[in-house]
Short mmCIF file of C-alpha atoms and ligand atoms in Angstrom, two decimals:
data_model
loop_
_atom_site.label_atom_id
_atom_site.label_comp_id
_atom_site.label_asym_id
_atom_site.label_seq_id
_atom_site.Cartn_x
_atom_site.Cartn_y
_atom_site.Cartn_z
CA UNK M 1 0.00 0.00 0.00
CA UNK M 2 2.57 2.42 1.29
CA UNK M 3 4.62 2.07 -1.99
CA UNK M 4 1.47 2.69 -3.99
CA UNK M 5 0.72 5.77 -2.39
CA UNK M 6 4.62 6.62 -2.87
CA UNK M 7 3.77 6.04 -6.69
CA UNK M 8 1.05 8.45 -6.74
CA UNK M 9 2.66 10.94 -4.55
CA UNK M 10 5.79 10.99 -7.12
CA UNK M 11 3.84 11.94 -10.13
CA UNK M 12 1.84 14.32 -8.33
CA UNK M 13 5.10 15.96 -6.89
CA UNK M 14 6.81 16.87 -9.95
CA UNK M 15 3.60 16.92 -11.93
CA UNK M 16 1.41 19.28 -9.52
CA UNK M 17 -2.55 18.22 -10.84
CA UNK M 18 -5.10 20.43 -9.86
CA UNK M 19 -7.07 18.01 -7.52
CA UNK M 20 -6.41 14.90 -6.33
CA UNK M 21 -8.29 12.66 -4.52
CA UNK M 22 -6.25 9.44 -2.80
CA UNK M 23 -8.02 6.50 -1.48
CA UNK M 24 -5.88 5.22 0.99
CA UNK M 25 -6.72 2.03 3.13
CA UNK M 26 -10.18 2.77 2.21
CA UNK M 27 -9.99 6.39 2.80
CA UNK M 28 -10.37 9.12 1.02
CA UNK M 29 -7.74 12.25 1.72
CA UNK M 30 -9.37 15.08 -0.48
CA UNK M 31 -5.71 16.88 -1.37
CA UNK M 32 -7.34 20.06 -2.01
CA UNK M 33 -9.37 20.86 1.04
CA UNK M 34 -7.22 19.19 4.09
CA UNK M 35 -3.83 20.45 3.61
CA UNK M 36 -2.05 21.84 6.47
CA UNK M 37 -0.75 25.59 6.99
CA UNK M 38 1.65 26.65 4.51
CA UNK M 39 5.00 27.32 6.21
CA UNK M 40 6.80 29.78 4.04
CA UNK M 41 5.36 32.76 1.38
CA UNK M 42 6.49 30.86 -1.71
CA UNK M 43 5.48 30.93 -5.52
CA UNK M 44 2.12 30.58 -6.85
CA UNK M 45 3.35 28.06 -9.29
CA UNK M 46 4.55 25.82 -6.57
CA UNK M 47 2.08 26.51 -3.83
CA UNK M 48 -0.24 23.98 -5.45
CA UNK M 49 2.03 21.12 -5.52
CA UNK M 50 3.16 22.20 -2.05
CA UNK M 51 -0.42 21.56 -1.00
CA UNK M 52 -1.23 18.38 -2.25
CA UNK M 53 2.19 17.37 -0.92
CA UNK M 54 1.25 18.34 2.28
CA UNK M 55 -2.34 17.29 2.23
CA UNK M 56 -1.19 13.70 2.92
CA UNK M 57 -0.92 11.83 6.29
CA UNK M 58 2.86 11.01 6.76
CA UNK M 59 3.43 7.48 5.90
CA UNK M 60 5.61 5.53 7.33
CA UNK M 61 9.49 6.32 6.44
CA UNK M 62 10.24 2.91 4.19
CA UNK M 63 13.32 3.41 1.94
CA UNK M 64 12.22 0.13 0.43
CA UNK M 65 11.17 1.55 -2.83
CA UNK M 66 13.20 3.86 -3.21
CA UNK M 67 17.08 3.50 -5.48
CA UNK M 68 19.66 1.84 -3.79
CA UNK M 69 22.42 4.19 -4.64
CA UNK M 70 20.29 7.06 -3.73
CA UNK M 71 19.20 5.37 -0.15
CA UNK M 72 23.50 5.17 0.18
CA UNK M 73 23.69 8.67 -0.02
CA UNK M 74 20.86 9.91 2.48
CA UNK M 75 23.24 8.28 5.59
CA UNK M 76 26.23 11.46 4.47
CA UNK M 77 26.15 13.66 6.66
CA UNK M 78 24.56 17.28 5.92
CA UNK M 79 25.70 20.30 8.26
CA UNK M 80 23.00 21.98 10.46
CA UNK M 81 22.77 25.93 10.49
CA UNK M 82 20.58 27.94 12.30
CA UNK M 83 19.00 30.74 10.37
CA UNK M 84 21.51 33.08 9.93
CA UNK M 85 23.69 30.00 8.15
CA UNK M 86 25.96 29.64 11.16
CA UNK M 87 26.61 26.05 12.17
CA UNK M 88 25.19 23.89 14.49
CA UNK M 89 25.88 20.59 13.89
CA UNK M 90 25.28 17.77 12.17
CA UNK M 91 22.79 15.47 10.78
CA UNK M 92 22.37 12.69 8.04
CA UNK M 93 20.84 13.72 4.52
CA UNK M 94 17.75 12.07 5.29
CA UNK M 95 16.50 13.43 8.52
CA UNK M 96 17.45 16.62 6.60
CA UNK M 97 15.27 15.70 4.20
CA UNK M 98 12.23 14.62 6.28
CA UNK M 99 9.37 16.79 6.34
CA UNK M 100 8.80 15.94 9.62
CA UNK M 101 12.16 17.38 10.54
CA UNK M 102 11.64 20.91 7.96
CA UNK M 103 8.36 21.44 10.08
CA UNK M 104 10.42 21.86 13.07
CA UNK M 105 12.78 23.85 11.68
CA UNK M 106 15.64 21.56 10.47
CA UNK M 107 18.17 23.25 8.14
CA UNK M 108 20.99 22.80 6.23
CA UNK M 109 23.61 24.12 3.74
CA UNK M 110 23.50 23.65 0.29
CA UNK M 111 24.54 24.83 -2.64
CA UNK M 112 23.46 25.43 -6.33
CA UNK M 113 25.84 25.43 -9.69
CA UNK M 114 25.51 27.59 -12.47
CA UNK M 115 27.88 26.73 -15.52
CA UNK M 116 27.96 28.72 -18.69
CA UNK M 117 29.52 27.37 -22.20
CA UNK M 118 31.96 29.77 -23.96
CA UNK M 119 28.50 30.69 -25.82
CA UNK M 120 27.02 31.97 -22.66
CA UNK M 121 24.99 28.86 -22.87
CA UNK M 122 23.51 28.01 -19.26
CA UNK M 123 24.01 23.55 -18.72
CA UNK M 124 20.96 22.17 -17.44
CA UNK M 125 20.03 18.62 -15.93
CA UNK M 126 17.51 16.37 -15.78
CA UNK M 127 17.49 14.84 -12.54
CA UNK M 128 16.77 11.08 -12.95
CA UNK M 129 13.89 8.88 -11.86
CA UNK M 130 15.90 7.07 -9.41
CA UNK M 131 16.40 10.62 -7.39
CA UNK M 132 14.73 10.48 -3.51
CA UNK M 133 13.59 14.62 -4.29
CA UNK M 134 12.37 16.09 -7.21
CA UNK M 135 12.76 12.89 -9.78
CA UNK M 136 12.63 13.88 -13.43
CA UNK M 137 12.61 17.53 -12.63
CA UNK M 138 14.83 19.92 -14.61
CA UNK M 139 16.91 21.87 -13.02
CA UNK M 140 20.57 24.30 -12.91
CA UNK M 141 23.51 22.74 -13.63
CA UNK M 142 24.28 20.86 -9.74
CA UNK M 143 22.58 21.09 -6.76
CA UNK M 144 23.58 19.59 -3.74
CA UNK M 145 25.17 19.94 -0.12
CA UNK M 146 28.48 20.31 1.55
CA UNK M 147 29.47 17.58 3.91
CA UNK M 148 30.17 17.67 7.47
CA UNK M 149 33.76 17.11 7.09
CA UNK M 150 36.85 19.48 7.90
CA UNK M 151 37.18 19.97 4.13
CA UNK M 152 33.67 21.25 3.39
CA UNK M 153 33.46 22.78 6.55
CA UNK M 154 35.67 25.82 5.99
CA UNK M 155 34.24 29.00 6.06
CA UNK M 156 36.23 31.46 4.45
CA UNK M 157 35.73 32.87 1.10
CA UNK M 158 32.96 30.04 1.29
CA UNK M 159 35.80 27.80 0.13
CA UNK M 160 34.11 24.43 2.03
CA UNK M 161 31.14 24.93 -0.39
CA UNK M 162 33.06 25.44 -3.82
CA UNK M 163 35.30 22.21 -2.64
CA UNK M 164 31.50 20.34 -2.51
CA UNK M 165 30.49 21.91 -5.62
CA UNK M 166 33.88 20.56 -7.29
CA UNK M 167 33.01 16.66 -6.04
CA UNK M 168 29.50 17.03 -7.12
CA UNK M 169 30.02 18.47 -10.87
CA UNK M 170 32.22 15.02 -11.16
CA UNK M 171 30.18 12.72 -9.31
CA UNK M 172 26.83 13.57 -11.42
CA UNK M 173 28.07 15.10 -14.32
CA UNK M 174 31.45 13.03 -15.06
CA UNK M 175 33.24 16.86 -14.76
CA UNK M 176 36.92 16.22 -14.51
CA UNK M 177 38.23 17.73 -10.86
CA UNK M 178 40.54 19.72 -12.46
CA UNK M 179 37.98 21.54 -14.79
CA UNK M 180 35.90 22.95 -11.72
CA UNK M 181 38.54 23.90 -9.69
CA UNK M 182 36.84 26.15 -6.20
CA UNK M 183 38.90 29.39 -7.59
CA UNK M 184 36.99 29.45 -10.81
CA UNK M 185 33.81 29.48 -9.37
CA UNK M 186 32.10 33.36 -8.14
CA UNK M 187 29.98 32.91 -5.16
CA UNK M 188 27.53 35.55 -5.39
CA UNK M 189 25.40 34.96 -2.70
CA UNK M 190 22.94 33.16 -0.28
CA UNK M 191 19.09 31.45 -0.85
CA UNK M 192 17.42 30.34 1.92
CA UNK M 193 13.94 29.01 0.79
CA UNK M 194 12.00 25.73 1.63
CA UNK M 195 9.65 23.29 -0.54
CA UNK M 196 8.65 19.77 -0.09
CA UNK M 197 9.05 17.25 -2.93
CA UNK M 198 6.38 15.12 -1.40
CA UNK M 199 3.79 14.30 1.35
CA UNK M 200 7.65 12.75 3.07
CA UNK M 201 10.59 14.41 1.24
CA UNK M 202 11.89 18.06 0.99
CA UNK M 203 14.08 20.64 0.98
CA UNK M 204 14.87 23.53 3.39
CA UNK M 205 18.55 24.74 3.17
CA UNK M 206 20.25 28.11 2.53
CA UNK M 207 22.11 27.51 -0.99
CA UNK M 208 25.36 29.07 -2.06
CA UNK M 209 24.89 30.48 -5.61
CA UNK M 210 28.29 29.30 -7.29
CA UNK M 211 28.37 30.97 -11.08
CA UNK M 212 31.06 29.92 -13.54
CA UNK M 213 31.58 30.26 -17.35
CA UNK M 214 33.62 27.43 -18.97
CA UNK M 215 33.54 24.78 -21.49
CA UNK M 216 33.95 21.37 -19.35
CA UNK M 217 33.28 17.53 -20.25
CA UNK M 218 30.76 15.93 -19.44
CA UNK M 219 30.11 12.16 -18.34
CA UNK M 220 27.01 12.07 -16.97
CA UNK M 221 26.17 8.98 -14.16
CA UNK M 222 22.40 7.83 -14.82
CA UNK M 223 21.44 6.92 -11.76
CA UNK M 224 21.99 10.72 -11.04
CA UNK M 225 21.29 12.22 -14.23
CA UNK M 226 18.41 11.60 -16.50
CA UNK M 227 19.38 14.31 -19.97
CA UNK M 228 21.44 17.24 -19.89
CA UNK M 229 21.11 20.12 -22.42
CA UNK M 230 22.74 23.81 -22.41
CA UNK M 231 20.09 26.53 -23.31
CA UNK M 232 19.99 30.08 -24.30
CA UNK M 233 18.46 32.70 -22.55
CA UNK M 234 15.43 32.28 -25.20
CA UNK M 235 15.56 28.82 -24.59
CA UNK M 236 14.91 28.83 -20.61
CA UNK M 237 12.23 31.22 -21.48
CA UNK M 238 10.00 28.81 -23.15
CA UNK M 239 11.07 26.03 -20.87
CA UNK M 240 10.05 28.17 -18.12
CA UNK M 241 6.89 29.01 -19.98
CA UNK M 242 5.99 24.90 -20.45
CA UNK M 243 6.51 24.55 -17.00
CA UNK M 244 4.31 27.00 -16.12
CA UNK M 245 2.16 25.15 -18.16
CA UNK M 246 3.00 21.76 -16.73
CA UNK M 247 4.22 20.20 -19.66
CA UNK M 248 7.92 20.59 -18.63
CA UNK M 249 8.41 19.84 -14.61
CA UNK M 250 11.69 22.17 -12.71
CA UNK M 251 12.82 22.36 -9.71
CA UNK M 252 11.34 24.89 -7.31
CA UNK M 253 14.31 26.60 -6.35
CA UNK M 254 15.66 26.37 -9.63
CA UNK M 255 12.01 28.76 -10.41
CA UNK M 256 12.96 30.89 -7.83
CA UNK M 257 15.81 31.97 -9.09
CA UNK M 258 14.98 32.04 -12.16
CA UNK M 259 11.94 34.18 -11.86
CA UNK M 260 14.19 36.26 -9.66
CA UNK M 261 17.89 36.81 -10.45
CA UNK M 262 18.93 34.39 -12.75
CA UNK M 263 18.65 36.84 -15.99
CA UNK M 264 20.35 39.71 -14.50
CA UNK M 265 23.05 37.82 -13.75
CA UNK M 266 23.64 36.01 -17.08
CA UNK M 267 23.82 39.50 -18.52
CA UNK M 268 26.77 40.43 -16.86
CA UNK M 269 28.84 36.93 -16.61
CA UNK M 270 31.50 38.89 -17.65
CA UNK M 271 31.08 41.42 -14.00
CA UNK M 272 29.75 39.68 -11.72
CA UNK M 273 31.25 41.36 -8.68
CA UNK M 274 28.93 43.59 -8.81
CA UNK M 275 26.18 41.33 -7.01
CA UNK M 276 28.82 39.12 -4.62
CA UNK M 277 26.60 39.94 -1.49
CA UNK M 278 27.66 37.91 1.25
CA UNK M 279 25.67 39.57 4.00
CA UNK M 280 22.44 39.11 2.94
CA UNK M 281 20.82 35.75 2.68
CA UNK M 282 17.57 36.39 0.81
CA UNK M 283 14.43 34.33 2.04
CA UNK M 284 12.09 32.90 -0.83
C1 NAG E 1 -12.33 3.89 -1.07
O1 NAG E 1 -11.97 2.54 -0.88
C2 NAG E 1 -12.93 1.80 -0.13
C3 NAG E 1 -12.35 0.43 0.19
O2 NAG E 1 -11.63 -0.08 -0.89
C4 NAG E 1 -14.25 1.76 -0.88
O3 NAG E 1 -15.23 1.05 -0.16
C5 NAG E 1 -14.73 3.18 -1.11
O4 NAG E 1 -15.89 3.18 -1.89
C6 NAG E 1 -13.64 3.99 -1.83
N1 NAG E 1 -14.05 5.39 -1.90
C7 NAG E 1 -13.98 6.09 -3.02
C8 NAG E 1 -14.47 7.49 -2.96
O5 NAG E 1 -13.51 5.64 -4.06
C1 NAG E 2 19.94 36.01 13.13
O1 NAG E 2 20.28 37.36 12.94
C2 NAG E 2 19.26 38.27 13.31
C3 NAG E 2 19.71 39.65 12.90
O2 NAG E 2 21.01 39.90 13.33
C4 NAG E 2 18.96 38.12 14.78
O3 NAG E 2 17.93 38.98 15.17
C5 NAG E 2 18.57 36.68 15.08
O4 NAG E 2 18.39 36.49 16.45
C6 NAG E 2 19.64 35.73 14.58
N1 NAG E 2 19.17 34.34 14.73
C7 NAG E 2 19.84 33.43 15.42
C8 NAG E 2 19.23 32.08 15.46
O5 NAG E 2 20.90 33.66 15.98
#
């Protein structure tokens, strides 16, 4: 039963119908009309999915189902930060990643990768089916979080982060180490947002916003990546547009920033100092 409802909760997650009704164990949850108080202000285009998410009792926390090499990865461990992104410990990528946890205010570091071709192409993925969050969603070029280790730790000039961002760009996308070296990314500054992925997965983290332009190889691992593509500014445009529409599914912070400061900043790839702000954290 529980991995049926998972099924349904999946599509719905990434897919965001308008109504939804759920018969489970012989009852019915009406999605629309019993969801729970919305935590943060956060997008009309993602409120609705937010709600269905929400609308469903929490089931129990199976891993089952889910992809082996994915379940791996939720026991690394994720470092805690209190609102203001200073650290307070510790705790494994899946109790980050519980919604149970995000209600009470769990919170981590993350961060989010922005690599531009020699065109001023931006790289997109597709993140695969096999992913625990968001499955099948597009999204910017790598997403994910520094570890709790010395290494990724290190605070200054956010270097723990870019060292994160380096193992990430070659675990999903096959990047060579020594193509996405930490100095040759531009940390502009801090996202702290929150969104659920399902009535039992989700995200709430403040994300580092690493930009860099290069041309880089790519090897991408399937089990983390579903396509990849590099798009013009035109390009994103309509995909944004489809998703709007539902026909193409994204990320939702990947929609924040995009319907935020995405643009401005691929206009000036070539100045980007201008918006380094690493004071402010903005809350989506
Ligand atoms: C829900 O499932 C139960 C048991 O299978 C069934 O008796 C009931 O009619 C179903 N309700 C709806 C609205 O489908
Ligand atoms: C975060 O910073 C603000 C502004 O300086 C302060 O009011 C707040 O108490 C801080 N939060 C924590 C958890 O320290």
């Amino acid at each position: 039963m529980v991995r049926a409802v998972w099924a349904v909760l999946r599509m719905v997650s990434c897919q965001g119908a308008a109504a939804l009704n759920l018969n489970v164990s012989g009852s019915v949850i009406d999605a629309a009309s019993s969801f729970r108080s919305v935590h943060v202000p956060f997008r009309a285009a993602h409120s609705k999915v937010r709600h269905l998410s929400s609308a469903v009792r929490m089931p129990e926390i199976t891993t089952d189902h889910l992809d082996k090499k994915q379940v791996q990865l939720l026991s690394e461990m994720c470092i805690l930060i209190d609102e203001n992104d200073s650290k307070i410990g510790a705790d494994s990528k899946k109790n980050c990643h519980l919604n149970s946890n995000i209600d009470k205010g769990l919170l981590h570091r993350a961060f989010s990768v922005f690599i531009f071709n020699s065109e001023e192409k931006l790289l997109l993925q597709q993140r695969s089916d096999a992913k625990i969050t968001f499955p099948g969603c597009f999204t910017n070029t790598c997403c994910s979080h520094p570890l709790h280790t010395d290494s990724e730790l290190e605070e200054k000039e956010a270097i723990g982060v870019r060292r994160a961002a380096q193992r990430r760009l070659e675990a999903e996308l096959g990047i060579p180490m020594a193509q996405v070296t930490p100095d040759e990314m531009t940390y502009l500054t801090r996202i702290h947002y929150k969104a659920q992925s399902d009535g039992v997965w989700g995200e709430h983290e403040i994300d580092y916003i690493l930009f860099m332009q290069k041309d880089v190889e790519l090897n991408p691992d399937p089990n983390e990546i579903k396509s990849h593509c590099y798009v013009s500014k035109e390009e994103l445009k309509e995909m944004l547009k489809k998703a709007k529409k539902e026909e193409v599914q994204i990320t939702p912070w990947f929609s924040l920033i995009a319907e935020t400061f995405l643009f401005t900043w691929w206009d000036n790839l070539h100045d980007l100092k201008q918006f380094m702000d690493h004071n402010k954290i903005h809350r989506m």
